């Protein structure tokens, strides 16, 4: 049985690997020259199921408005006349209640924890090393931000997820490289979470998949899904048909453009994120743990001899252009916490588009069109969900019931959709 995977980011690569392990003949189409060259390339590397959650949460709309004129805002809103943006915002706003936040976070964490277990099993089986580290520390500069995380902590406690609220001195004892001069109200330690180099992992898994028989075709354009009646029977690639028994759409933000001609309106919007990568110059002053500055929503991750500093959520602009104020914020935050750790003046910068759905959880599985499976809408947590989502897709392709409950993770969660 021939399966086509559209997209070779971390979601597409893992999908291809698990599909091949399930016995399918797999071909991956990717417009770039290699894997993980867009959104998967410069992310923070965080695999933190306990931390993952929807962008739509209580207080966020007010926070976005308050940040409108702040050059160092963690969330940037750039109003445009794009109707798609305003429709997305209207649906996103409706998901910001405490009740919906709790529901959506539980759905995201269900797939994220499953994905972490799949990743660990895969890492052991294939003996992969991708600059991974254990543990995650959220840092709160103010008591107000510390208090705001109470609902998330309640969910962690309800589910029995290991976590510990730390006083400032305890944070610095856990991560001695934290600067004494940085304002710190407290922290939340998540010992079971981890980080790793997403792009490095994707390249290694692509090589293993190729060794097992997966074909990757780079530098090609998928023009359309080839629909015949109520089924997809392949794709058009650079104008030429390529027949397949099953198509898996794993193309991030661009997925909506392929689905629209089939009558499937996907409310997915690009939320831009930025990253800086700097060389560590003082190992004693560089972090051992990965940390998240909760006030600025900036993650600082140790990747071998480098620091990855990632953050900012910018909505309203589809252009992937570096914005100087966002980049200055990243470096400023890193210097606040680890001033002598790295060569910040020589930072290399990146911008990418996170494929965000209004409510947060990804969309997995079947569509009203036979022969088409979705693996899209992972937002900023594609790396954290990739292996679990890929395993679900492989199980569904086999006609096998997935190991986790897919309630709330399929098209059925949208009114009038067919699961």
mmCIF file of C-alpha atoms in Angstrom:
data_model
loop_
_atom_site.group_PDB
_atom_site.id
_atom_site.type_symbol
_atom_site.label_atom_id
_atom_site.label_comp_id
_atom_site.label_asym_id
_atom_site.label_seq_id
_atom_site.Cartn_x
_atom_site.Cartn_y
_atom_site.Cartn_z
ATOM 1 C CA UNK A 1 0.000 0.000 0.000
ATOM 2 C CA UNK A 2 1.489 3.323 -1.110
ATOM 3 C CA UNK A 3 1.298 6.304 1.250
ATOM 4 C CA UNK A 4 2.232 9.896 0.472
ATOM 5 C CA UNK A 5 3.292 12.282 3.232
ATOM 6 C CA UNK A 6 3.146 15.984 2.379
ATOM 7 C CA UNK A 7 5.709 17.931 4.389
ATOM 8 C CA UNK A 8 9.088 17.021 5.895
ATOM 9 C CA UNK A 9 9.099 19.015 9.085
ATOM 10 C CA UNK A 10 9.333 17.111 12.354
ATOM 11 C CA UNK A 11 5.671 16.027 12.026
ATOM 12 C CA UNK A 12 6.111 14.773 8.465
ATOM 13 C CA UNK A 13 9.396 12.968 9.148
ATOM 14 C CA UNK A 14 8.050 11.137 12.200
ATOM 15 C CA UNK A 15 4.862 10.265 10.288
ATOM 16 C CA UNK A 16 6.913 8.762 7.477
ATOM 17 C CA UNK A 17 9.047 6.756 9.894
ATOM 18 C CA UNK A 18 6.134 5.238 11.806
ATOM 19 C CA UNK A 19 4.191 4.516 8.616
ATOM 20 C CA UNK A 20 7.172 2.659 7.216
ATOM 21 C CA UNK A 21 7.533 0.699 10.445
ATOM 22 C CA UNK A 22 3.882 -0.272 10.010
ATOM 23 C CA UNK A 23 4.742 -1.791 6.624
ATOM 24 C CA UNK A 24 3.658 0.901 4.161
ATOM 25 C CA UNK A 25 5.486 2.017 1.026
ATOM 26 C CA UNK A 26 6.111 5.689 1.902
ATOM 27 C CA UNK A 27 7.073 8.693 -0.220
ATOM 28 C CA UNK A 28 7.573 12.147 1.311
ATOM 29 C CA UNK A 29 7.281 15.343 -0.734
ATOM 30 C CA UNK A 30 8.954 18.524 0.515
ATOM 31 C CA UNK A 31 9.488 21.866 -1.223
ATOM 32 C CA UNK A 32 12.720 22.617 0.670
ATOM 33 C CA UNK A 33 16.093 20.984 0.081
ATOM 34 C CA UNK A 34 15.985 18.915 3.293
ATOM 35 C CA UNK A 35 14.008 18.087 6.406
ATOM 36 C CA UNK A 36 13.083 20.458 9.248
ATOM 37 C CA UNK A 37 14.008 23.650 7.401
ATOM 38 C CA UNK A 38 11.044 25.811 8.383
ATOM 39 C CA UNK A 39 9.083 25.814 11.673
ATOM 40 C CA UNK A 40 10.965 22.762 12.974
ATOM 41 C CA UNK A 41 14.366 24.350 12.453
ATOM 42 C CA UNK A 42 14.774 27.033 15.092
ATOM 43 C CA UNK A 43 12.338 26.155 17.856
ATOM 44 C CA UNK A 44 13.174 26.120 21.567
ATOM 45 C CA UNK A 45 13.552 22.346 21.582
ATOM 46 C CA UNK A 46 11.113 21.940 24.458
ATOM 47 C CA UNK A 47 9.448 18.557 25.049
ATOM 48 C CA UNK A 48 7.451 19.539 28.102
ATOM 49 C CA UNK A 49 4.061 17.811 28.321
ATOM 50 C CA UNK A 50 3.443 19.328 31.753
ATOM 51 C CA UNK A 51 3.974 22.817 30.292
ATOM 52 C CA UNK A 52 2.202 22.440 26.955
ATOM 53 C CA UNK A 53 -1.155 24.089 26.653
ATOM 54 C CA UNK A 54 -3.335 26.244 24.425
ATOM 55 C CA UNK A 55 -2.495 29.828 23.592
ATOM 56 C CA UNK A 56 -6.160 30.601 24.283
ATOM 57 C CA UNK A 57 -6.361 30.953 28.055
ATOM 58 C CA UNK A 58 -8.018 33.159 30.674
ATOM 59 C CA UNK A 59 -6.682 36.699 30.681
ATOM 60 C CA UNK A 60 -4.848 36.380 27.375
ATOM 61 C CA UNK A 61 -7.068 38.784 25.334
ATOM 62 C CA UNK A 62 -6.548 41.531 27.919
ATOM 63 C CA UNK A 63 -2.852 40.748 27.990
ATOM 64 C CA UNK A 64 -2.576 41.049 24.201
ATOM 65 C CA UNK A 65 -4.243 44.475 24.281
ATOM 66 C CA UNK A 66 -2.011 45.623 27.138
ATOM 67 C CA UNK A 67 1.060 44.691 25.089
ATOM 68 C CA UNK A 68 0.030 46.654 21.983
ATOM 69 C CA UNK A 69 2.549 49.454 22.520
ATOM 70 C CA UNK A 70 5.223 47.515 24.390
ATOM 71 C CA UNK A 71 8.313 46.964 22.193
ATOM 72 C CA UNK A 72 9.382 43.989 24.330
ATOM 73 C CA UNK A 73 5.982 42.290 24.433
ATOM 74 C CA UNK A 74 5.918 38.472 24.441
ATOM 75 C CA UNK A 75 2.729 38.645 22.364
ATOM 76 C CA UNK A 76 2.530 41.017 19.408
ATOM 77 C CA UNK A 77 -0.721 41.751 17.580
ATOM 78 C CA UNK A 78 -0.524 43.496 14.219
ATOM 79 C CA UNK A 79 -4.070 44.251 13.031
ATOM 80 C CA UNK A 80 -4.666 43.873 9.294
ATOM 81 C CA UNK A 81 -7.638 43.710 6.938
ATOM 82 C CA UNK A 82 -7.162 39.952 6.570
ATOM 83 C CA UNK A 83 -10.619 38.444 7.113
ATOM 84 C CA UNK A 84 -9.071 35.085 7.885
ATOM 85 C CA UNK A 85 -7.246 36.676 10.831
ATOM 86 C CA UNK A 86 -10.413 38.193 12.317
ATOM 87 C CA UNK A 87 -12.378 34.962 11.926
ATOM 88 C CA UNK A 88 -9.532 33.129 13.650
ATOM 89 C CA UNK A 89 -9.391 35.706 16.462
ATOM 90 C CA UNK A 90 -13.132 35.470 17.037
ATOM 91 C CA UNK A 91 -12.895 31.696 17.479
ATOM 92 C CA UNK A 92 -9.750 32.037 19.591
ATOM 93 C CA UNK A 93 -11.426 34.548 21.918
ATOM 94 C CA UNK A 94 -14.289 32.099 22.499
ATOM 95 C CA UNK A 95 -11.759 29.519 23.749
ATOM 96 C CA UNK A 96 -10.237 31.792 26.422
ATOM 97 C CA UNK A 97 -12.607 30.850 29.246
ATOM 98 C CA UNK A 98 -11.277 28.817 32.166
ATOM 99 C CA UNK A 99 -13.534 25.881 31.296
ATOM 100 C CA UNK A 100 -12.399 25.692 27.681
ATOM 101 C CA UNK A 101 -8.777 26.276 28.632
ATOM 102 C CA UNK A 102 -8.885 23.299 31.015
ATOM 103 C CA UNK A 103 -10.521 21.106 28.374
ATOM 104 C CA UNK A 104 -8.085 22.061 25.624
ATOM 105 C CA UNK A 105 -5.032 21.766 27.870
ATOM 106 C CA UNK A 106 -6.121 18.267 28.921
ATOM 107 C CA UNK A 107 -6.447 17.259 25.265
ATOM 108 C CA UNK A 108 -3.029 18.654 24.402
ATOM 109 C CA UNK A 109 -1.388 16.998 27.386
ATOM 110 C CA UNK A 110 -2.977 13.654 26.547
ATOM 111 C CA UNK A 111 -1.210 13.515 23.179
ATOM 112 C CA UNK A 112 1.946 15.228 24.501
ATOM 113 C CA UNK A 113 2.523 12.661 27.263
ATOM 114 C CA UNK A 114 1.873 9.826 24.865
ATOM 115 C CA UNK A 115 4.311 11.414 22.428
ATOM 116 C CA UNK A 116 6.998 11.746 25.086
ATOM 117 C CA UNK A 117 6.719 8.030 25.841
ATOM 118 C CA UNK A 118 6.950 7.195 22.137
ATOM 119 C CA UNK A 119 9.984 9.451 21.755
ATOM 120 C CA UNK A 120 11.783 7.854 24.681
ATOM 121 C CA UNK A 121 11.101 4.351 23.324
ATOM 122 C CA UNK A 122 12.337 5.416 19.880
ATOM 123 C CA UNK A 123 15.426 7.070 21.335
ATOM 124 C CA UNK A 124 16.341 3.901 23.221
ATOM 125 C CA UNK A 125 15.655 1.587 20.293
ATOM 126 C CA UNK A 126 17.624 3.636 17.746
ATOM 127 C CA UNK A 127 20.263 4.920 20.223
ATOM 128 C CA UNK A 128 19.688 8.521 19.157
ATOM 129 C CA UNK A 129 21.517 11.493 20.640
ATOM 130 C CA UNK A 130 20.169 14.960 19.795
ATOM 131 C CA UNK A 131 21.592 17.225 22.518
ATOM 132 C CA UNK A 132 18.796 16.330 24.926
ATOM 133 C CA UNK A 133 18.622 17.527 28.523
ATOM 134 C CA UNK A 134 16.311 16.577 31.412
ATOM 135 C CA UNK A 135 14.159 18.917 33.498
ATOM 136 C CA UNK A 136 12.436 22.237 32.824
ATOM 137 C CA UNK A 137 12.266 25.315 35.049
ATOM 138 C CA UNK A 138 9.680 28.071 34.670
ATOM 139 C CA UNK A 139 10.886 31.392 36.085
ATOM 140 C CA UNK A 140 8.502 34.093 37.307
ATOM 141 C CA UNK A 141 9.783 37.636 37.668
ATOM 142 C CA UNK A 142 6.715 38.913 39.528
ATOM 143 C CA UNK A 143 4.281 37.583 42.097
ATOM 144 C CA UNK A 144 1.446 38.420 39.702
ATOM 145 C CA UNK A 145 2.790 36.035 37.059
ATOM 146 C CA UNK A 146 3.429 33.411 39.704
ATOM 147 C CA UNK A 147 -0.188 33.671 40.843
ATOM 148 C CA UNK A 148 -1.432 33.422 37.240
ATOM 149 C CA UNK A 149 -0.063 29.898 36.900
ATOM 150 C CA UNK A 150 -2.345 28.599 39.677
ATOM 151 C CA UNK A 151 -4.897 26.989 37.283
ATOM 152 C CA UNK A 152 -2.109 25.182 35.431
ATOM 153 C CA UNK A 153 -0.625 23.955 38.725
ATOM 154 C CA UNK A 154 -4.045 22.707 39.790
ATOM 155 C CA UNK A 155 -4.266 20.631 36.610
ATOM 156 C CA UNK A 156 -0.796 19.203 37.254
ATOM 157 C CA UNK A 157 -1.785 18.238 40.793
ATOM 158 C CA UNK A 158 -5.074 16.719 39.604
ATOM 159 C CA UNK A 159 -3.244 14.481 37.145
ATOM 160 C CA UNK A 160 -0.441 13.556 39.553
ATOM 161 C CA UNK A 161 2.245 15.152 37.379
ATOM 162 C CA UNK A 162 5.520 15.751 39.268
ATOM 163 C CA UNK A 163 6.145 19.454 39.846
ATOM 164 C CA UNK A 164 7.483 21.673 42.598
ATOM 165 C CA UNK A 165 6.928 25.360 43.332
ATOM 166 C CA UNK A 166 10.269 26.937 44.276
ATOM 167 C CA UNK A 167 11.288 30.046 46.162
ATOM 168 C CA UNK A 168 13.939 32.277 44.498
ATOM 169 C CA UNK A 169 16.780 30.741 46.522
ATOM 170 C CA UNK A 170 15.635 27.245 45.571
ATOM 171 C CA UNK A 171 15.577 28.204 41.892
ATOM 172 C CA UNK A 172 19.173 29.411 42.105
ATOM 173 C CA UNK A 173 20.228 26.299 43.991
ATOM 174 C CA UNK A 174 18.720 24.145 41.240
ATOM 175 C CA UNK A 175 20.259 26.260 38.471
ATOM 176 C CA UNK A 176 23.403 27.913 39.910
ATOM 177 C CA UNK A 177 24.099 29.870 36.711
ATOM 178 C CA UNK A 178 21.067 32.139 37.259
ATOM 179 C CA UNK A 179 22.244 35.701 37.814
ATOM 180 C CA UNK A 180 21.762 37.065 41.329
ATOM 181 C CA UNK A 181 20.786 40.418 39.847
ATOM 182 C CA UNK A 182 17.779 39.115 37.906
ATOM 183 C CA UNK A 183 14.355 39.856 39.380
ATOM 184 C CA UNK A 184 12.861 36.547 40.521
ATOM 185 C CA UNK A 185 9.666 35.857 42.468
ATOM 186 C CA UNK A 186 9.832 32.062 42.205
ATOM 187 C CA UNK A 187 9.816 29.113 39.863
ATOM 188 C CA UNK A 188 8.065 25.909 38.899
ATOM 189 C CA UNK A 189 10.260 22.867 38.358
ATOM 190 C CA UNK A 190 9.034 20.101 36.043
ATOM 191 C CA UNK A 191 11.573 17.289 36.504
ATOM 192 C CA UNK A 192 10.087 14.845 33.975
ATOM 193 C CA UNK A 193 10.087 17.295 31.061
ATOM 194 C CA UNK A 194 13.021 17.567 28.676
ATOM 195 C CA UNK A 195 14.470 19.421 25.702
ATOM 196 C CA UNK A 196 16.402 18.473 22.603
ATOM 197 C CA UNK A 197 17.529 19.669 19.184
ATOM 198 C CA UNK A 198 14.471 19.106 17.002
ATOM 199 C CA UNK A 199 16.162 19.636 13.633
ATOM 200 C CA UNK A 200 19.088 17.372 14.592
ATOM 201 C CA UNK A 201 16.648 14.637 15.622
ATOM 202 C CA UNK A 202 14.671 15.037 12.371
ATOM 203 C CA UNK A 203 17.790 14.627 10.238
ATOM 204 C CA UNK A 204 18.803 11.476 12.077
ATOM 205 C CA UNK A 205 15.326 9.973 11.841
ATOM 206 C CA UNK A 206 15.153 10.823 8.140
ATOM 207 C CA UNK A 207 18.371 8.846 7.588
ATOM 208 C CA UNK A 208 16.951 5.858 9.479
ATOM 209 C CA UNK A 209 13.709 6.083 7.524
ATOM 210 C CA UNK A 210 15.612 6.173 4.229
ATOM 211 C CA UNK A 211 17.614 3.123 5.287
ATOM 212 C CA UNK A 212 14.298 1.371 5.891
ATOM 213 C CA UNK A 213 12.986 2.274 2.439
ATOM 214 C CA UNK A 214 11.218 5.649 2.765
ATOM 215 C CA UNK A 215 11.700 7.836 -0.306
ATOM 216 C CA UNK A 216 12.182 11.563 0.283
ATOM 217 C CA UNK A 217 11.726 13.900 -2.683
ATOM 218 C CA UNK A 218 13.041 17.375 -1.937
ATOM 219 C CA UNK A 219 12.744 20.591 -3.913
ATOM 220 C CA UNK A 220 9.357 19.678 -5.382
ATOM 221 C CA UNK A 221 5.967 21.379 -5.226
ATOM 222 C CA UNK A 222 2.745 19.566 -4.416
ATOM 223 C CA UNK A 223 0.217 21.495 -6.501
ATOM 224 C CA UNK A 224 -2.938 19.775 -5.283
ATOM 225 C CA UNK A 225 -4.474 16.670 -3.797
ATOM 226 C CA UNK A 226 -5.809 14.464 -6.605
ATOM 227 C CA UNK A 227 -9.470 13.915 -5.770
ATOM 228 C CA UNK A 228 -11.658 11.446 -7.619
ATOM 229 C CA UNK A 229 -15.233 11.517 -6.375
ATOM 230 C CA UNK A 230 -15.298 11.184 -2.603
ATOM 231 C CA UNK A 231 -11.696 9.968 -2.329
ATOM 232 C CA UNK A 232 -8.139 11.229 -2.676
ATOM 233 C CA UNK A 233 -6.101 8.963 -4.919
ATOM 234 C CA UNK A 234 -2.776 10.771 -4.948
ATOM 235 C CA UNK A 235 -1.203 14.176 -5.487
ATOM 236 C CA UNK A 236 -0.125 16.419 -8.327
ATOM 237 C CA UNK A 237 3.604 17.094 -7.975
ATOM 238 C CA UNK A 238 5.095 19.755 -10.231
ATOM 239 C CA UNK A 239 2.073 19.220 -12.463
ATOM 240 C CA UNK A 240 2.499 15.446 -12.695
ATOM 241 C CA UNK A 241 0.146 12.921 -11.019
ATOM 242 C CA UNK A 242 1.530 10.622 -8.349
ATOM 243 C CA UNK A 243 -0.854 7.832 -7.386
ATOM 244 C CA UNK A 244 -1.254 6.775 -3.766
ATOM 245 C CA UNK A 245 -3.666 4.738 -1.675
ATOM 246 C CA UNK A 246 -3.427 7.172 1.229
ATOM 247 C CA UNK A 247 -2.263 10.753 1.709
ATOM 248 C CA UNK A 248 -1.106 12.175 5.043
ATOM 249 C CA UNK A 249 -1.165 15.955 5.219
ATOM 250 C CA UNK A 250 1.578 17.219 7.557
ATOM 251 C CA UNK A 251 2.328 20.583 5.985
ATOM 252 C CA UNK A 252 1.736 22.988 8.862
ATOM 253 C CA UNK A 253 0.161 26.328 7.969
ATOM 254 C CA UNK A 254 0.050 25.481 4.258
ATOM 255 C CA UNK A 255 -2.263 22.542 4.922
ATOM 256 C CA UNK A 256 -5.313 24.819 4.762
ATOM 257 C CA UNK A 257 -4.619 25.692 1.124
ATOM 258 C CA UNK A 258 -4.714 22.022 0.080
ATOM 259 C CA UNK A 259 -7.885 21.312 2.055
ATOM 260 C CA UNK A 260 -9.971 24.281 0.901
ATOM 261 C CA UNK A 261 -10.592 22.920 -2.643
ATOM 262 C CA UNK A 262 -11.924 19.746 -1.002
ATOM 263 C CA UNK A 263 -14.496 21.713 0.971
ATOM 264 C CA UNK A 264 -12.636 21.429 4.296
ATOM 265 C CA UNK A 265 -12.152 24.835 5.897
ATOM 266 C CA UNK A 266 -9.311 24.607 8.382
ATOM 267 C CA UNK A 267 -9.076 27.511 10.835
ATOM 268 C CA UNK A 268 -5.310 27.493 10.999
ATOM 269 C CA UNK A 269 -3.254 30.679 11.184
ATOM 270 C CA UNK A 270 0.494 31.389 11.272
ATOM 271 C CA UNK A 271 1.656 32.718 14.635
ATOM 272 C CA UNK A 272 5.239 33.839 14.136
ATOM 273 C CA UNK A 273 7.989 32.945 16.552
ATOM 274 C CA UNK A 274 11.625 34.068 16.760
ATOM 275 C CA UNK A 275 14.848 32.454 17.922
ATOM 276 C CA UNK A 276 18.489 33.342 18.514
ATOM 277 C CA UNK A 277 21.313 30.808 18.654
ATOM 278 C CA UNK A 278 24.542 31.797 20.413
ATOM 279 C CA UNK A 279 27.807 30.069 21.169
ATOM 280 C CA UNK A 280 28.516 29.275 24.827
ATOM 281 C CA UNK A 281 31.747 30.970 25.913
ATOM 282 C CA UNK A 282 31.640 30.328 29.679
ATOM 283 C CA UNK A 283 30.383 26.855 30.570
ATOM 284 C CA UNK A 284 30.278 27.584 34.299
ATOM 285 C CA UNK A 285 27.956 30.543 33.732
ATOM 286 C CA UNK A 286 25.718 28.792 31.171
ATOM 287 C CA UNK A 287 22.531 26.959 32.210
ATOM 288 C CA UNK A 288 22.373 23.214 32.723
ATOM 289 C CA UNK A 289 18.579 23.206 32.847
ATOM 290 C CA UNK A 290 16.274 24.581 30.202
ATOM 291 C CA UNK A 291 14.387 27.575 31.558
ATOM 292 C CA UNK A 292 11.335 29.584 30.561
ATOM 293 C CA UNK A 293 10.962 33.255 31.466
ATOM 294 C CA UNK A 294 7.209 33.367 32.069
ATOM 295 C CA UNK A 295 6.906 37.140 31.949
ATOM 296 C CA UNK A 296 8.444 37.404 28.476
ATOM 297 C CA UNK A 297 7.594 33.867 27.315
ATOM 298 C CA UNK A 298 11.202 33.273 26.286
ATOM 299 C CA UNK A 299 12.747 29.810 26.540
ATOM 300 C CA UNK A 300 16.512 29.376 26.977
ATOM 301 C CA UNK A 301 17.759 25.911 26.083
ATOM 302 C CA UNK A 302 21.252 24.461 26.222
ATOM 303 C CA UNK A 303 22.052 22.582 22.997
ATOM 304 C CA UNK A 304 25.559 21.224 23.294
ATOM 305 C CA UNK A 305 27.933 24.159 22.953
ATOM 306 C CA UNK A 306 25.138 26.611 22.059
ATOM 307 C CA UNK A 307 22.189 28.329 23.671
ATOM 308 C CA UNK A 308 18.879 28.478 21.834
ATOM 309 C CA UNK A 309 16.771 31.471 22.904
ATOM 310 C CA UNK A 310 13.240 31.348 21.518
ATOM 311 C CA UNK A 311 10.028 33.226 22.067
ATOM 312 C CA UNK A 312 7.515 35.897 21.029
ATOM 313 C CA UNK A 313 4.144 35.119 19.516
ATOM 314 C CA UNK A 314 3.325 37.527 16.695
ATOM 315 C CA UNK A 315 -0.010 37.385 14.941
ATOM 316 C CA UNK A 316 -1.316 39.459 12.057
ATOM 317 C CA UNK A 317 1.667 39.385 9.722
ATOM 318 C CA UNK A 318 2.268 36.477 7.375
ATOM 319 C CA UNK A 319 5.652 37.763 6.184
ATOM 320 C CA UNK A 320 8.549 35.785 7.638
ATOM 321 C CA UNK A 321 10.732 38.792 8.210
ATOM 322 C CA UNK A 322 12.983 39.273 11.217
ATOM 323 C CA UNK A 323 11.702 42.015 13.518
ATOM 324 C CA UNK A 324 14.493 43.839 15.335
ATOM 325 C CA UNK A 325 12.549 44.548 18.531
ATOM 326 C CA UNK A 326 11.636 40.850 18.985
ATOM 327 C CA UNK A 327 15.264 39.820 18.527
ATOM 328 C CA UNK A 328 16.463 42.425 21.025
ATOM 329 C CA UNK A 329 13.959 41.075 23.548
ATOM 330 C CA UNK A 330 15.298 37.526 23.191
ATOM 331 C CA UNK A 331 18.878 38.574 23.801
ATOM 332 C CA UNK A 332 17.920 40.969 26.592
ATOM 333 C CA UNK A 333 16.093 38.205 28.482
ATOM 334 C CA UNK A 334 19.001 35.780 28.087
ATOM 335 C CA UNK A 335 21.456 38.395 29.336
ATOM 336 C CA UNK A 336 19.226 39.085 32.345
ATOM 337 C CA UNK A 337 19.460 35.465 33.478
ATOM 338 C CA UNK A 338 22.863 34.370 32.131
ATOM 339 C CA UNK A 339 24.882 37.543 31.401
ATOM 340 C CA UNK A 340 28.303 35.941 31.030
ATOM 341 C CA UNK A 341 27.295 32.670 29.385
ATOM 342 C CA UNK A 342 27.575 33.271 25.657
ATOM 343 C CA UNK A 343 28.698 35.468 22.767
ATOM 344 C CA UNK A 344 25.383 37.291 22.458
ATOM 345 C CA UNK A 345 26.748 39.866 20.011
ATOM 346 C CA UNK A 346 27.343 37.096 17.473
ATOM 347 C CA UNK A 347 23.831 35.608 17.699
ATOM 348 C CA UNK A 348 22.289 33.988 14.636
ATOM 349 C CA UNK A 349 18.582 34.717 14.202
ATOM 350 C CA UNK A 350 15.567 32.835 12.828
ATOM 351 C CA UNK A 351 11.844 33.381 12.327
ATOM 352 C CA UNK A 352 9.192 30.740 11.680
ATOM 353 C CA UNK A 353 5.417 30.330 11.420
ATOM 354 C CA UNK A 354 3.693 28.139 14.003
ATOM 355 C CA UNK A 355 0.551 26.469 12.605
ATOM 356 C CA UNK A 356 -1.971 27.508 15.258
ATOM 357 C CA UNK A 357 -5.586 26.409 15.595
ATOM 358 C CA UNK A 358 -7.879 28.691 17.670
ATOM 359 C CA UNK A 359 -8.495 26.136 20.414
ATOM 360 C CA UNK A 360 -4.997 24.638 20.561
ATOM 361 C CA UNK A 361 -5.041 20.830 20.142
ATOM 362 C CA UNK A 362 -3.837 19.381 16.835
ATOM 363 C CA UNK A 363 -6.099 17.701 14.292
ATOM 364 C CA UNK A 364 -5.405 14.029 13.704
ATOM 365 C CA UNK A 365 -6.948 11.332 11.585
ATOM 366 C CA UNK A 366 -9.655 10.967 8.968
ATOM 367 C CA UNK A 367 -11.515 13.572 6.969
ATOM 368 C CA UNK A 368 -14.791 13.418 5.029
ATOM 369 C CA UNK A 369 -12.609 12.556 2.020
ATOM 370 C CA UNK A 370 -11.548 8.911 1.923
ATOM 371 C CA UNK A 371 -7.827 8.302 1.672
ATOM 372 C CA UNK A 372 -6.842 11.522 3.426
ATOM 373 C CA UNK A 373 -5.495 11.705 6.986
ATOM 374 C CA UNK A 374 -4.592 14.898 8.863
ATOM 375 C CA UNK A 375 -1.613 15.503 11.122
ATOM 376 C CA UNK A 376 -1.765 19.285 11.419
ATOM 377 C CA UNK A 377 -2.259 22.255 13.743
ATOM 378 C CA UNK A 378 0.349 21.558 16.435
ATOM 379 C CA UNK A 379 1.024 25.232 17.128
ATOM 380 C CA UNK A 380 4.243 25.762 19.074
ATOM 381 C CA UNK A 381 4.299 22.132 20.305
ATOM 382 C CA UNK A 382 4.958 20.159 17.139
ATOM 383 C CA UNK A 383 8.228 18.799 18.529
ATOM 384 C CA UNK A 384 6.522 17.811 21.775
ATOM 385 C CA UNK A 385 3.703 15.982 19.963
ATOM 386 C CA UNK A 386 5.395 14.641 16.831
ATOM 387 C CA UNK A 387 6.152 11.031 17.754
ATOM 388 C CA UNK A 388 2.798 10.416 19.422
ATOM 389 C CA UNK A 389 0.819 11.934 16.566
ATOM 390 C CA UNK A 390 2.853 9.929 14.052
ATOM 391 C CA UNK A 391 2.138 6.690 15.922
ATOM 392 C CA UNK A 392 -1.587 7.526 15.923
ATOM 393 C CA UNK A 393 -1.494 8.138 12.164
ATOM 394 C CA UNK A 394 0.265 4.827 11.532
ATOM 395 C CA UNK A 395 -2.297 2.972 13.650
ATOM 396 C CA UNK A 396 -5.189 4.621 11.831
ATOM 397 C CA UNK A 397 -3.627 3.828 8.455
ATOM 398 C CA UNK A 398 -3.505 0.169 9.514
ATOM 399 C CA UNK A 399 -7.135 0.275 10.594
ATOM 400 C CA UNK A 400 -6.005 -0.260 14.170
ATOM 401 C CA UNK A 401 -7.464 1.531 17.209
ATOM 402 C CA UNK A 402 -4.844 3.973 18.578
ATOM 403 C CA UNK A 403 -3.540 3.463 22.093
ATOM 404 C CA UNK A 404 -4.930 6.803 23.283
ATOM 405 C CA UNK A 405 -8.411 8.284 23.191
ATOM 406 C CA UNK A 406 -8.759 10.634 20.202
ATOM 407 C CA UNK A 407 -11.751 12.491 21.621
ATOM 408 C CA UNK A 408 -11.197 16.186 20.943
ATOM 409 C CA UNK A 409 -8.243 15.528 18.624
ATOM 410 C CA UNK A 410 -10.134 14.989 15.350
ATOM 411 C CA UNK A 411 -12.278 17.074 13.020
ATOM 412 C CA UNK A 412 -15.304 15.896 15.004
ATOM 413 C CA UNK A 413 -14.634 18.555 17.642
ATOM 414 C CA UNK A 414 -15.792 21.215 15.195
ATOM 415 C CA UNK A 415 -19.535 21.570 14.697
ATOM 416 C CA UNK A 416 -20.795 19.880 11.560
ATOM 417 C CA UNK A 417 -17.486 18.083 10.913
ATOM 418 C CA UNK A 418 -17.193 14.418 10.112
ATOM 419 C CA UNK A 419 -14.718 12.377 12.131
#
